[in-house]
Amino acid sequence: MADVVLGIETSCDETSAAVVVATGQRPPEVASLVILSQDVHRVFGGVVPELASRAHLTALPAVVDRAIAEAGIPWSAIDAVAVTQGPGLVGALLVGVVYAKGLAYAADRALIGVHHLEGHLFAPALEDPELAPPFVALLVSGGHTMLLDVPAWGRYHLLGQTRDDAAGEAFDKVASLLGLEYPGGPPIERLARGGDPQRFQFPRPMRDSGFEFSFSGLKTAVLHAVRASSHLEQDRPHLARGFQDAVLDVLVTKLERAVRTTGHSTAVLGGGVACSKALSTLAADRLQGLARVAVASPRLNTDNAAMIARAGWWHLSRGERSDWTLDARADLPFPGLTSSMTRSQAPHP
Ligand code: KG4
Ligand code: ZN
């Protein structure tokens, strides 16, 4: 039984390592978590893949050593190494995967490759050990926007996803239009607090039916409003507020629809956009009396290795292992994911 799992996450611009420890029959909790956010991308207004790989390469050994030291355990106590296999930037992923393989091989420990989004899904379970399916999950990050029906860990039914930009990507692009720093979610949320919700009413794309999302038209609407503004400095908080309200309204309306459709009494929020206090507050308000909202603290919602170790632990506890051919995959498919399309196409058992 792998009770002590070292996690490694290098899929984008965070170099992270963590140790999670399970005691008795209880699922694991975080013993240490180190996240080094790469500053190098800030001046470029987005992540530069080659720079990300180099920064991971430089930082990862020290980040792993630090996570083990902070957990207060010797190296020998680690039972398994879990690493993000994909999706993400392939060069960045490769640094983590190769390092994890080296560690596990040298120490003769189990190795498990983890899907980054499955990691995000497990994040709230680190602070809430009772959290268990069935639930509805809204995964919102810089690269993905997905609504899932989760009847059991490992079984993920895709209700809908974005047809164009991810929710976090929309925050980042609009932040850039407003002259704010990258990543754009946090500065937009701060600015929006002082914004008047009535000043700019932006469209709510695809809000009133189904589970699919689209954010590119909303981004263009903000672009037009920015161009039309003759007092951009004064309008910025109102533009940020109008944009944020539109995105959150769409996300939460569809989350509520998913809760009503499935009848589940828990709604999980995951991914970097789930750091938004405005999102979790709106979700809790709209779902009051319908479902409880489970969301991890911000440190566990942005990219981090603790969620990877937690998801890895679940796979390991089912006897799964990766072998030494484990390779980074930029387009790794979500394990256990089905959509209505694949379900109806699947042969009857
Ligand atoms: O999950 P994550 O850390 O990385 C990816 O896997 O993409 O998500 C990063 C995304 C960025 O687009 C960032 O702008 C967004 O999460 N984000 C937020 C907030 N904090 C981070 N979006 C809205 N409001 C926030 N407070
Ligand atoms: Zn992520």
mmCIF file of C-alpha atoms and ligand atoms in Angstrom:
data_model
loop_
_atom_site.group_PDB
_atom_site.id
_atom_site.type_symbol
_atom_site.label_atom_id
_atom_site.label_comp_id
_atom_site.label_asym_id
_atom_site.label_seq_id
_atom_site.Cartn_x
_atom_site.Cartn_y
_atom_site.Cartn_z
ATOM 1 C CA MET A 1 0.000 0.000 0.000
ATOM 2 C CA ALA A 2 1.369 3.356 -0.993
ATOM 3 C CA ASP A 3 0.691 5.545 2.030
ATOM 4 C CA VAL A 4 3.299 8.211 1.360
ATOM 5 C CA VAL A 5 3.235 9.672 -2.152
ATOM 6 C CA LEU A 6 5.561 12.274 -3.604
ATOM 7 C CA GLY A 7 3.813 14.385 -6.264
ATOM 8 C CA ILE A 8 5.471 16.343 -9.065
ATOM 9 C CA GLU A 9 3.724 18.918 -11.290
ATOM 10 C CA THR A 10 5.421 20.790 -14.147
ATOM 11 C CA SER A 11 2.696 21.024 -16.821
ATOM 12 C CA CYS A 12 2.799 24.802 -17.243
ATOM 13 C CA ASP A 13 4.537 27.594 -15.337
ATOM 14 C CA GLU A 14 4.455 26.292 -11.768
ATOM 15 C CA THR A 15 7.237 24.012 -10.557
ATOM 16 C CA SER A 16 5.698 22.067 -7.713
ATOM 17 C CA ALA A 17 6.400 19.084 -5.464
ATOM 18 C CA ALA A 18 4.385 17.773 -2.532
ATOM 19 C CA VAL A 19 4.178 14.884 -0.116
ATOM 20 C CA VAL A 20 0.790 13.462 0.888
ATOM 21 C CA VAL A 21 0.410 10.939 3.677
ATOM 22 C CA ALA A 22 -2.473 8.524 4.302
ATOM 23 C CA THR A 23 -2.983 7.134 7.784
ATOM 24 C CA GLY A 24 -5.103 4.077 8.534
ATOM 25 C CA GLN A 25 -8.156 3.914 6.304
ATOM 26 C CA ARG A 26 -8.263 7.662 5.767
ATOM 27 C CA PRO A 27 -7.415 9.238 2.416
ATOM 28 C CA PRO A 28 -4.177 11.220 2.304
ATOM 29 C CA GLU A 29 -3.614 14.736 3.579
ATOM 30 C CA VAL A 30 -0.959 17.252 2.611
ATOM 31 C CA ALA A 31 2.293 16.862 4.567
ATOM 32 C CA SER A 32 4.151 19.434 2.477
ATOM 33 C CA LEU A 33 3.578 21.493 -0.645
ATOM 34 C CA VAL A 34 6.125 23.653 -2.454
ATOM 35 C CA ILE A 35 5.028 25.782 -5.438
ATOM 36 C CA LEU A 36 7.516 27.908 -7.309
ATOM 37 C CA SER A 37 5.682 30.239 -9.714
ATOM 38 C CA GLN A 38 7.899 31.148 -12.637
ATOM 39 C CA ASP A 39 8.239 34.906 -12.795
ATOM 40 C CA VAL A 40 10.017 34.882 -16.149
ATOM 41 C CA HIS A 41 6.750 34.939 -18.179
ATOM 42 C CA ARG A 42 5.332 38.083 -16.589
ATOM 43 C CA VAL A 43 6.976 40.506 -19.017
ATOM 44 C CA PHE A 44 5.706 38.510 -22.014
ATOM 45 C CA GLY A 45 2.041 38.596 -20.959
ATOM 46 C CA GLY A 46 1.770 34.801 -21.244
ATOM 47 C CA VAL A 47 3.724 31.587 -20.799
ATOM 48 C CA VAL A 48 6.718 31.096 -23.134
ATOM 49 C CA PRO A 49 7.022 27.284 -23.431
ATOM 50 C CA GLU A 50 10.780 27.083 -23.913
ATOM 51 C CA LEU A 51 11.424 29.344 -20.926
ATOM 52 C CA ALA A 52 9.029 27.261 -18.830
ATOM 53 C CA SER A 53 10.935 24.030 -19.588
ATOM 54 C CA ARG A 54 14.275 25.632 -18.725
ATOM 55 C CA ALA A 55 12.967 27.076 -15.475
ATOM 56 C CA HIS A 56 11.533 23.670 -14.444
ATOM 57 C CA LEU A 57 14.857 22.038 -15.206
ATOM 58 C CA THR A 58 16.723 24.467 -12.980
ATOM 59 C CA ALA A 59 14.263 24.473 -10.091
ATOM 60 C CA LEU A 60 12.761 20.993 -9.871
ATOM 61 C CA PRO A 61 15.524 19.143 -7.934
ATOM 62 C CA ALA A 62 15.572 21.818 -5.220
ATOM 63 C CA VAL A 63 11.750 22.006 -5.113
ATOM 64 C CA VAL A 64 11.501 18.221 -4.611
ATOM 65 C CA ASP A 65 14.206 18.222 -1.912
ATOM 66 C CA ARG A 66 12.446 21.055 -0.142
ATOM 67 C CA ALA A 67 9.067 19.260 -0.213
ATOM 68 C CA ILE A 68 10.616 16.143 1.321
ATOM 69 C CA ALA A 69 12.453 18.172 3.978
ATOM 70 C CA GLU A 70 9.267 20.109 4.871
ATOM 71 C CA ALA A 71 7.306 16.858 5.193
ATOM 72 C CA GLY A 72 9.847 15.858 7.881
ATOM 73 C CA ILE A 73 10.309 12.369 6.512
ATOM 74 C CA PRO A 74 13.355 10.567 5.145
ATOM 75 C CA TRP A 75 13.535 9.739 1.445
ATOM 76 C CA SER A 76 13.156 6.083 2.281
ATOM 77 C CA ALA A 77 9.628 6.676 3.666
ATOM 78 C CA ILE A 78 8.254 7.558 0.217
ATOM 79 C CA ASP A 79 6.284 4.665 -1.278
ATOM 80 C CA ALA A 80 5.499 6.058 -4.720
ATOM 81 C CA VAL A 81 6.048 8.959 -7.089
ATOM 82 C CA ALA A 82 3.059 10.531 -8.895
ATOM 83 C CA VAL A 83 3.709 12.910 -11.770
ATOM 84 C CA THR A 84 1.606 14.959 -14.186
ATOM 85 C CA GLN A 85 1.827 13.147 -17.508
ATOM 86 C CA GLY A 86 -0.363 15.603 -19.457
ATOM 87 C CA PRO A 87 -2.035 17.598 -20.818
ATOM 88 C CA GLY A 88 0.155 20.697 -20.878
ATOM 89 C CA LEU A 89 3.296 22.043 -22.507
ATOM 90 C CA VAL A 90 5.165 18.987 -23.689
ATOM 91 C CA GLY A 91 8.654 20.282 -22.891
ATOM 92 C CA ALA A 92 7.543 21.342 -19.416
ATOM 93 C CA LEU A 93 5.794 18.009 -18.752
ATOM 94 C CA LEU A 94 8.843 16.121 -19.940
ATOM 95 C CA VAL A 95 11.030 17.643 -17.223
ATOM 96 C CA GLY A 96 8.691 16.355 -14.495
ATOM 97 C CA VAL A 97 8.115 12.951 -16.078
ATOM 98 C CA VAL A 98 11.816 12.248 -16.650
ATOM 99 C CA TYR A 99 12.743 13.398 -13.151
ATOM 100 C CA ALA A 100 9.955 11.313 -11.550
ATOM 101 C CA LYS A 101 10.991 8.252 -13.533
ATOM 102 C CA GLY A 102 14.606 8.712 -12.469
ATOM 103 C CA LEU A 103 13.668 9.020 -8.799
ATOM 104 C CA ALA A 104 11.285 6.058 -8.814
ATOM 105 C CA TYR A 105 13.681 3.845 -10.759
ATOM 106 C CA ALA A 106 16.703 4.675 -8.617
ATOM 107 C CA ALA A 107 14.809 4.143 -5.347
ATOM 108 C CA ASP A 108 12.806 1.172 -6.634
ATOM 109 C CA ARG A 109 9.469 2.826 -5.927
ATOM 110 C CA ALA A 110 6.116 2.716 -7.735
ATOM 111 C CA LEU A 111 5.498 5.308 -10.433
ATOM 112 C CA ILE A 112 2.125 6.660 -11.519
ATOM 113 C CA GLY A 113 1.343 9.150 -14.302
ATOM 114 C CA VAL A 114 -1.592 11.468 -13.552
ATOM 115 C CA HIS A 115 -3.897 13.500 -15.806
ATOM 116 C CA HIS A 116 -3.631 17.165 -14.807
ATOM 117 C CA LEU A 117 -7.403 17.761 -14.785
ATOM 118 C CA GLU A 118 -8.091 14.657 -12.750
ATOM 119 C CA GLY A 119 -5.642 16.201 -10.283
ATOM 120 C CA HIS A 120 -7.726 19.411 -10.168
ATOM 121 C CA LEU A 121 -10.808 17.286 -9.526
ATOM 122 C CA PHE A 122 -9.218 15.648 -6.487
ATOM 123 C CA ALA A 123 -7.965 18.937 -4.960
ATOM 124 C CA PRO A 124 -10.998 19.640 -2.713
ATOM 125 C CA ALA A 125 -10.738 16.083 -1.296
ATOM 126 C CA LEU A 126 -7.395 17.023 0.269
ATOM 127 C CA GLU A 127 -9.121 19.376 2.711
ATOM 128 C CA ASP A 128 -12.437 17.569 2.873
ATOM 129 C CA PRO A 129 -11.758 13.837 3.327
ATOM 130 C CA GLU A 130 -15.490 13.087 3.341
ATOM 131 C CA LEU A 131 -15.869 14.456 -0.193
ATOM 132 C CA ALA A 132 -16.904 11.624 -2.471
ATOM 133 C CA PRO A 133 -18.955 11.145 -5.639
ATOM 134 C CA PRO A 134 -21.625 11.362 -6.842
ATOM 135 C CA PHE A 135 -21.217 15.032 -7.640
ATOM 136 C CA VAL A 136 -21.233 17.544 -10.447
ATOM 137 C CA ALA A 137 -17.887 19.200 -11.187
ATOM 138 C CA LEU A 138 -17.021 22.430 -12.933
ATOM 139 C CA LEU A 139 -13.363 22.402 -13.991
ATOM 140 C CA VAL A 140 -12.234 25.865 -15.020
ATOM 141 C CA SER A 141 -8.602 26.600 -15.761
ATOM 142 C CA GLY A 142 -6.419 28.459 -18.225
ATOM 143 C CA GLY A 143 -6.720 25.634 -20.749
ATOM 144 C CA HIS A 144 -10.074 23.944 -20.007
ATOM 145 C CA THR A 145 -13.711 24.568 -19.157
ATOM 146 C CA MET A 146 -15.612 21.364 -18.460
ATOM 147 C CA LEU A 147 -18.802 20.374 -16.744
ATOM 148 C CA LEU A 148 -18.748 16.779 -15.494
ATOM 149 C CA ASP A 149 -21.180 14.335 -13.951
ATOM 150 C CA VAL A 150 -19.051 12.209 -11.616
ATOM 151 C CA PRO A 151 -20.892 9.075 -10.405
ATOM 152 C CA ALA A 152 -17.664 7.592 -8.957
ATOM 153 C CA TRP A 153 -13.959 8.478 -8.819
ATOM 154 C CA GLY A 154 -12.504 7.396 -12.138
ATOM 155 C CA ARG A 155 -15.826 7.678 -14.013
ATOM 156 C CA TYR A 156 -16.322 11.059 -15.594
ATOM 157 C CA HIS A 157 -19.250 11.849 -17.828
ATOM 158 C CA LEU A 158 -18.692 14.998 -19.873
ATOM 159 C CA LEU A 159 -21.831 17.140 -19.886
ATOM 160 C CA GLY A 160 -20.262 19.992 -21.826
ATOM 161 C CA GLN A 161 -17.086 21.934 -22.493
ATOM 162 C CA THR A 162 -15.987 25.115 -24.207
ATOM 163 C CA ARG A 163 -16.167 25.438 -27.964
ATOM 164 C CA ASP A 164 -13.429 28.067 -28.065
ATOM 165 C CA ASP A 165 -11.616 29.885 -25.235
ATOM 166 C CA ALA A 166 -11.325 28.433 -21.755
ATOM 167 C CA ALA A 167 -12.746 30.561 -18.925
ATOM 168 C CA GLY A 168 -9.271 31.302 -17.516
ATOM 169 C CA GLU A 169 -7.987 32.137 -20.987
ATOM 170 C CA ALA A 170 -10.822 34.677 -21.333
ATOM 171 C CA PHE A 171 -9.769 36.259 -18.003
ATOM 172 C CA ASP A 172 -6.148 36.392 -19.200
ATOM 173 C CA LYS A 173 -7.018 37.933 -22.583
ATOM 174 C CA VAL A 174 -9.396 40.518 -21.131
ATOM 175 C CA ALA A 175 -6.784 41.399 -18.489
ATOM 176 C CA SER A 176 -4.342 42.055 -21.283
ATOM 177 C CA LEU A 177 -6.908 44.308 -23.038
ATOM 178 C CA LEU A 178 -7.267 46.240 -19.784
ATOM 179 C CA GLY A 179 -3.509 46.546 -19.373
ATOM 180 C CA LEU A 180 -3.399 44.210 -16.354
ATOM 181 C CA GLU A 181 -0.726 41.661 -15.559
ATOM 182 C CA TYR A 182 -0.672 37.927 -16.321
ATOM 183 C CA PRO A 183 -2.336 35.751 -15.054
ATOM 184 C CA GLY A 184 -5.387 37.934 -15.444
ATOM 185 C CA GLY A 185 -7.922 36.369 -13.079
ATOM 186 C CA PRO A 186 -6.630 37.801 -9.785
ATOM 187 C CA PRO A 187 -6.193 41.449 -10.965
ATOM 188 C CA ILE A 188 -9.630 41.370 -12.684
ATOM 189 C CA GLU A 189 -11.258 40.079 -9.493
ATOM 190 C CA ARG A 190 -9.538 42.815 -7.434
ATOM 191 C CA LEU A 191 -10.488 45.574 -9.881
ATOM 192 C CA ALA A 192 -14.070 44.291 -10.278
ATOM 193 C CA ARG A 193 -14.718 44.782 -6.543
ATOM 194 C CA GLY A 194 -14.763 48.530 -7.144
ATOM 195 C CA GLY A 195 -16.742 48.278 -10.398
ATOM 196 C CA ASP A 196 -20.359 49.224 -11.023
ATOM 197 C CA PRO A 197 -22.254 46.134 -12.277
ATOM 198 C CA GLN A 198 -24.719 48.315 -14.222
ATOM 199 C CA ARG A 199 -22.181 50.254 -16.321
ATOM 200 C CA PHE A 200 -21.305 47.508 -18.831
ATOM 201 C CA GLN A 201 -23.775 44.722 -19.579
ATOM 202 C CA PHE A 202 -21.933 42.146 -21.639
ATOM 203 C CA PRO A 203 -23.540 39.168 -23.453
ATOM 204 C CA ARG A 204 -23.928 35.825 -21.662
ATOM 205 C CA PRO A 205 -22.983 33.429 -24.489
ATOM 206 C CA MET A 206 -24.975 30.164 -24.613
ATOM 207 C CA ARG A 207 -26.222 30.689 -21.055
ATOM 208 C CA ASP A 208 -29.838 29.751 -21.529
ATOM 209 C CA SER A 209 -29.543 26.225 -22.844
ATOM 210 C CA GLY A 210 -27.348 23.166 -22.665
ATOM 211 C CA PHE A 211 -23.968 22.586 -21.070
ATOM 212 C CA GLU A 212 -21.587 23.886 -23.753
ATOM 213 C CA PHE A 213 -19.621 27.103 -23.266
ATOM 214 C CA SER A 214 -18.240 29.809 -25.555
ATOM 215 C CA PHE A 215 -16.228 32.814 -24.386
ATOM 216 C CA SER A 216 -14.615 34.236 -27.509
ATOM 217 C CA GLY A 217 -17.596 36.480 -28.419
ATOM 218 C CA LEU A 218 -17.646 37.905 -24.905
ATOM 219 C CA LYS A 219 -13.940 38.728 -25.182
ATOM 220 C CA THR A 220 -14.643 40.541 -28.481
ATOM 221 C CA ALA A 221 -17.506 42.472 -26.851
ATOM 222 C CA VAL A 222 -15.056 43.668 -24.166
ATOM 223 C CA LEU A 223 -12.552 44.605 -26.875
ATOM 224 C CA HIS A 224 -15.172 46.807 -28.581
ATOM 225 C CA ALA A 225 -16.104 48.433 -25.266
ATOM 226 C CA VAL A 226 -12.431 49.140 -24.521
ATOM 227 C CA ARG A 227 -11.977 50.723 -27.958
ATOM 228 C CA ALA A 228 -15.134 52.803 -27.542
ATOM 229 C CA SER A 229 -14.150 54.089 -24.108
ATOM 230 C CA SER A 230 -12.890 57.644 -23.983
ATOM 231 C CA HIS A 231 -11.998 57.358 -20.272
ATOM 232 C CA LEU A 232 -10.410 53.929 -20.105
ATOM 233 C CA GLU A 233 -8.635 54.552 -16.809
ATOM 234 C CA GLN A 234 -11.952 55.370 -15.054
ATOM 235 C CA ASP A 235 -13.862 52.647 -16.933
ATOM 236 C CA ARG A 236 -11.457 49.794 -16.141
ATOM 237 C CA PRO A 237 -13.093 48.651 -12.857
ATOM 238 C CA HIS A 238 -16.547 48.764 -14.492
ATOM 239 C CA LEU A 239 -15.323 46.828 -17.548
ATOM 240 C CA ALA A 240 -13.693 44.235 -15.270
ATOM 241 C CA ARG A 241 -16.915 43.942 -13.259
ATOM 242 C CA GLY A 242 -19.128 43.642 -16.342
ATOM 243 C CA PHE A 243 -16.880 40.979 -17.840
ATOM 244 C CA GLN A 244 -16.491 38.973 -14.619
ATOM 245 C CA ASP A 245 -20.239 39.074 -13.925
ATOM 246 C CA ALA A 246 -20.936 37.753 -17.450
ATOM 247 C CA VAL A 247 -18.456 34.831 -17.188
ATOM 248 C CA LEU A 248 -19.553 33.838 -13.693
ATOM 249 C CA ASP A 249 -23.239 34.085 -14.567
ATOM 250 C CA VAL A 250 -22.745 31.668 -17.481
ATOM 251 C CA LEU A 251 -20.610 29.245 -15.433
ATOM 252 C CA VAL A 252 -22.955 29.154 -12.447
ATOM 253 C CA THR A 253 -26.160 28.994 -14.518
ATOM 254 C CA LYS A 254 -24.831 25.881 -16.238
ATOM 255 C CA LEU A 255 -23.583 24.415 -12.971
ATOM 256 C CA GLU A 256 -27.058 24.874 -11.501
ATOM 257 C CA ARG A 257 -28.597 23.259 -14.595
ATOM 258 C CA ALA A 258 -26.241 20.288 -14.173
ATOM 259 C CA VAL A 259 -27.165 19.939 -10.497
ATOM 260 C CA ARG A 260 -30.888 20.014 -11.312
ATOM 261 C CA THR A 261 -30.469 17.560 -14.206
ATOM 262 C CA THR A 262 -28.389 15.000 -12.299
ATOM 263 C CA GLY A 263 -30.024 15.472 -8.901
ATOM 264 C CA HIS A 264 -26.611 15.368 -7.188
ATOM 265 C CA SER A 265 -26.361 17.239 -3.917
ATOM 266 C CA THR A 266 -22.702 18.259 -4.214
ATOM 267 C CA ALA A 267 -21.056 20.594 -6.728
ATOM 268 C CA VAL A 268 -17.255 20.635 -6.948
ATOM 269 C CA LEU A 269 -15.367 23.640 -8.314
ATOM 270 C CA GLY A 270 -11.809 23.012 -9.512
ATOM 271 C CA GLY A 271 -8.983 24.581 -11.514
ATOM 272 C CA GLY A 272 -7.320 27.988 -11.311
ATOM 273 C CA VAL A 273 -10.528 29.971 -11.928
ATOM 274 C CA ALA A 274 -11.994 28.298 -8.821
ATOM 275 C CA CYS A 275 -9.604 30.566 -6.858
ATOM 276 C CA SER A 276 -12.160 33.282 -7.610
ATOM 277 C CA LYS A 277 -13.995 34.162 -4.406
ATOM 278 C CA ALA A 278 -16.638 35.808 -6.595
ATOM 279 C CA LEU A 279 -17.225 32.446 -8.339
ATOM 280 C CA SER A 280 -17.509 30.343 -5.181
ATOM 281 C CA THR A 281 -19.745 32.947 -3.511
ATOM 282 C CA LEU A 282 -22.097 33.135 -6.511
ATOM 283 C CA ALA A 283 -22.209 29.332 -6.782
ATOM 284 C CA ALA A 284 -22.998 28.955 -3.071
ATOM 285 C CA ASP A 285 -25.765 31.593 -3.359
ATOM 286 C CA ARG A 286 -27.423 30.109 -6.426
ATOM 287 C CA LEU A 287 -27.169 26.517 -5.220
ATOM 288 C CA GLN A 288 -28.426 27.239 -1.720
ATOM 289 C CA GLY A 289 -30.895 24.517 -0.733
ATOM 290 C CA LEU A 290 -29.967 22.501 -3.838
ATOM 291 C CA ALA A 291 -26.371 21.396 -3.377
ATOM 292 C CA ARG A 292 -23.347 22.132 -1.253
ATOM 293 C CA VAL A 293 -20.382 23.669 -3.025
ATOM 294 C CA ALA A 294 -17.002 22.013 -2.444
ATOM 295 C CA VAL A 295 -13.996 24.110 -3.347
ATOM 296 C CA ALA A 296 -10.378 23.857 -2.239
ATOM 297 C CA SER A 297 -8.397 26.793 -0.902
ATOM 298 C CA PRO A 298 -6.576 28.834 -3.599
ATOM 299 C CA ARG A 299 -3.191 27.182 -2.960
ATOM 300 C CA LEU A 300 -4.715 23.835 -3.956
ATOM 301 C CA ASN A 301 -6.728 25.203 -6.897
ATOM 302 C CA THR A 302 -3.878 26.702 -8.868
ATOM 303 C CA ASP A 303 -1.472 24.194 -10.349
ATOM 304 C CA ASN A 304 0.137 22.237 -7.531
ATOM 305 C CA ALA A 305 1.669 18.833 -6.893
ATOM 306 C CA ALA A 306 -0.487 17.911 -3.877
ATOM 307 C CA MET A 307 -3.532 17.358 -6.112
ATOM 308 C CA ILE A 308 -1.384 15.204 -8.406
ATOM 309 C CA ALA A 309 -0.181 13.110 -5.462
ATOM 310 C CA ARG A 310 -3.794 12.774 -4.230
ATOM 311 C CA ALA A 311 -5.103 11.594 -7.603
ATOM 312 C CA GLY A 312 -2.052 9.327 -7.969
ATOM 313 C CA TRP A 313 -2.747 7.802 -4.548
ATOM 314 C CA TRP A 314 -6.266 6.887 -5.670
ATOM 315 C CA HIS A 315 -4.961 5.096 -8.763
ATOM 316 C CA LEU A 316 -2.212 3.374 -6.753
ATOM 317 C CA SER A 317 -4.754 2.192 -4.163
ATOM 318 C CA ARG A 318 -6.518 0.347 -7.004
ATOM 319 C CA GLY A 319 -3.304 -1.427 -7.870
ATOM 320 C CA GLU A 320 -2.509 0.707 -10.900
ATOM 321 C CA ARG A 321 1.101 1.516 -11.820
ATOM 322 C CA SER A 322 2.851 3.187 -14.752
ATOM 323 C CA ASP A 323 5.818 1.417 -16.276
ATOM 324 C CA TRP A 324 9.176 2.853 -17.353
ATOM 325 C CA THR A 325 7.803 3.712 -20.803
ATOM 326 C CA LEU A 326 5.699 6.517 -19.233
ATOM 327 C CA ASP A 327 5.993 9.536 -21.508
ATOM 328 C CA ALA A 328 4.775 13.128 -21.419
ATOM 329 C CA ARG A 329 1.732 13.770 -23.619
ATOM 330 C CA ALA A 330 0.559 17.279 -24.446
ATOM 331 C CA ASP A 331 -2.881 15.925 -25.462
ATOM 332 C CA LEU A 332 -3.314 13.147 -22.904
ATOM 333 C CA PRO A 333 -6.963 11.987 -22.942
ATOM 334 C CA PHE A 334 -8.880 12.309 -19.664
ATOM 335 C CA PRO A 335 -8.954 8.778 -18.183
ATOM 336 C CA GLY A 336 -12.453 7.443 -17.653
ATOM 337 C CA LEU A 337 -14.085 10.285 -19.592
ATOM 338 C CA THR A 338 -17.199 9.527 -21.591
ATOM 339 C CA SER A 339 -19.487 11.911 -23.402
ATOM 340 C CA SER A 340 -23.062 11.354 -24.583
ATOM 341 C CA MET A 341 -21.588 10.703 -28.001
ATOM 342 C CA THR A 342 -19.139 7.997 -26.874
ATOM 343 C CA ARG A 343 -21.765 6.511 -24.568
ATOM 344 C CA SER A 344 -24.379 6.074 -27.272
ATOM 345 C CA GLN A 345 -21.745 4.800 -29.693
ATOM 346 C CA ALA A 346 -20.375 2.277 -27.226
ATOM 347 C CA PRO A 347 -21.473 -1.319 -27.863
ATOM 348 C CA HIS A 348 -23.956 -2.718 -25.362
ATOM 349 C CA PRO A 349 -22.290 -4.966 -22.786
HETATM 350 O O1 KG4 B 1 -5.387 25.621 -13.212
HETATM 351 P P1 KG4 B 1 -4.478 26.758 -13.464
HETATM 352 O O2 KG4 B 1 -3.582 27.239 -12.340
HETATM 353 O O3 KG4 B 1 -3.553 26.469 -14.700
HETATM 354 C C1 KG4 B 1 -4.011 25.755 -15.793
HETATM 355 O O4 KG4 B 1 -4.063 24.499 -15.697
HETATM 356 O O5 KG4 B 1 -4.404 26.422 -16.773
HETATM 357 O O6 KG4 B 1 -5.390 27.977 -13.961
HETATM 358 C C2 KG4 B 1 -4.838 29.215 -14.298
HETATM 359 C C3 KG4 B 1 -5.983 30.136 -14.695
HETATM 360 C C4 KG4 B 1 -5.476 31.439 -15.309
HETATM 361 O O7 KG4 B 1 -6.130 31.642 -16.533
HETATM 362 C C5 KG4 B 1 -5.891 32.493 -14.265
HETATM 363 O O8 KG4 B 1 -6.175 33.763 -14.823
HETATM 364 C C6 KG4 B 1 -7.115 31.853 -13.637
HETATM 365 O O9 KG4 B 1 -6.777 30.492 -13.551
HETATM 366 N N1 KG4 B 1 -7.416 32.411 -12.321
HETATM 367 C C7 KG4 B 1 -8.524 33.144 -12.055
HETATM 368 C C8 KG4 B 1 -8.408 33.591 -10.715
HETATM 369 N N2 KG4 B 1 -7.226 33.095 -10.208
HETATM 370 C C9 KG4 B 1 -6.643 32.384 -11.210
HETATM 371 N N3 KG4 B 1 -9.569 33.447 -12.835
HETATM 372 C C10 KG4 B 1 -10.546 34.227 -12.278
HETATM 373 N N4 KG4 B 1 -10.487 34.708 -11.024
HETATM 374 C C11 KG4 B 1 -9.447 34.420 -10.193
HETATM 375 N N5 KG4 B 1 -9.402 34.901 -8.963
HETATM 376 ZN ZN ZN B 2 -4.300 23.507 -14.026
#
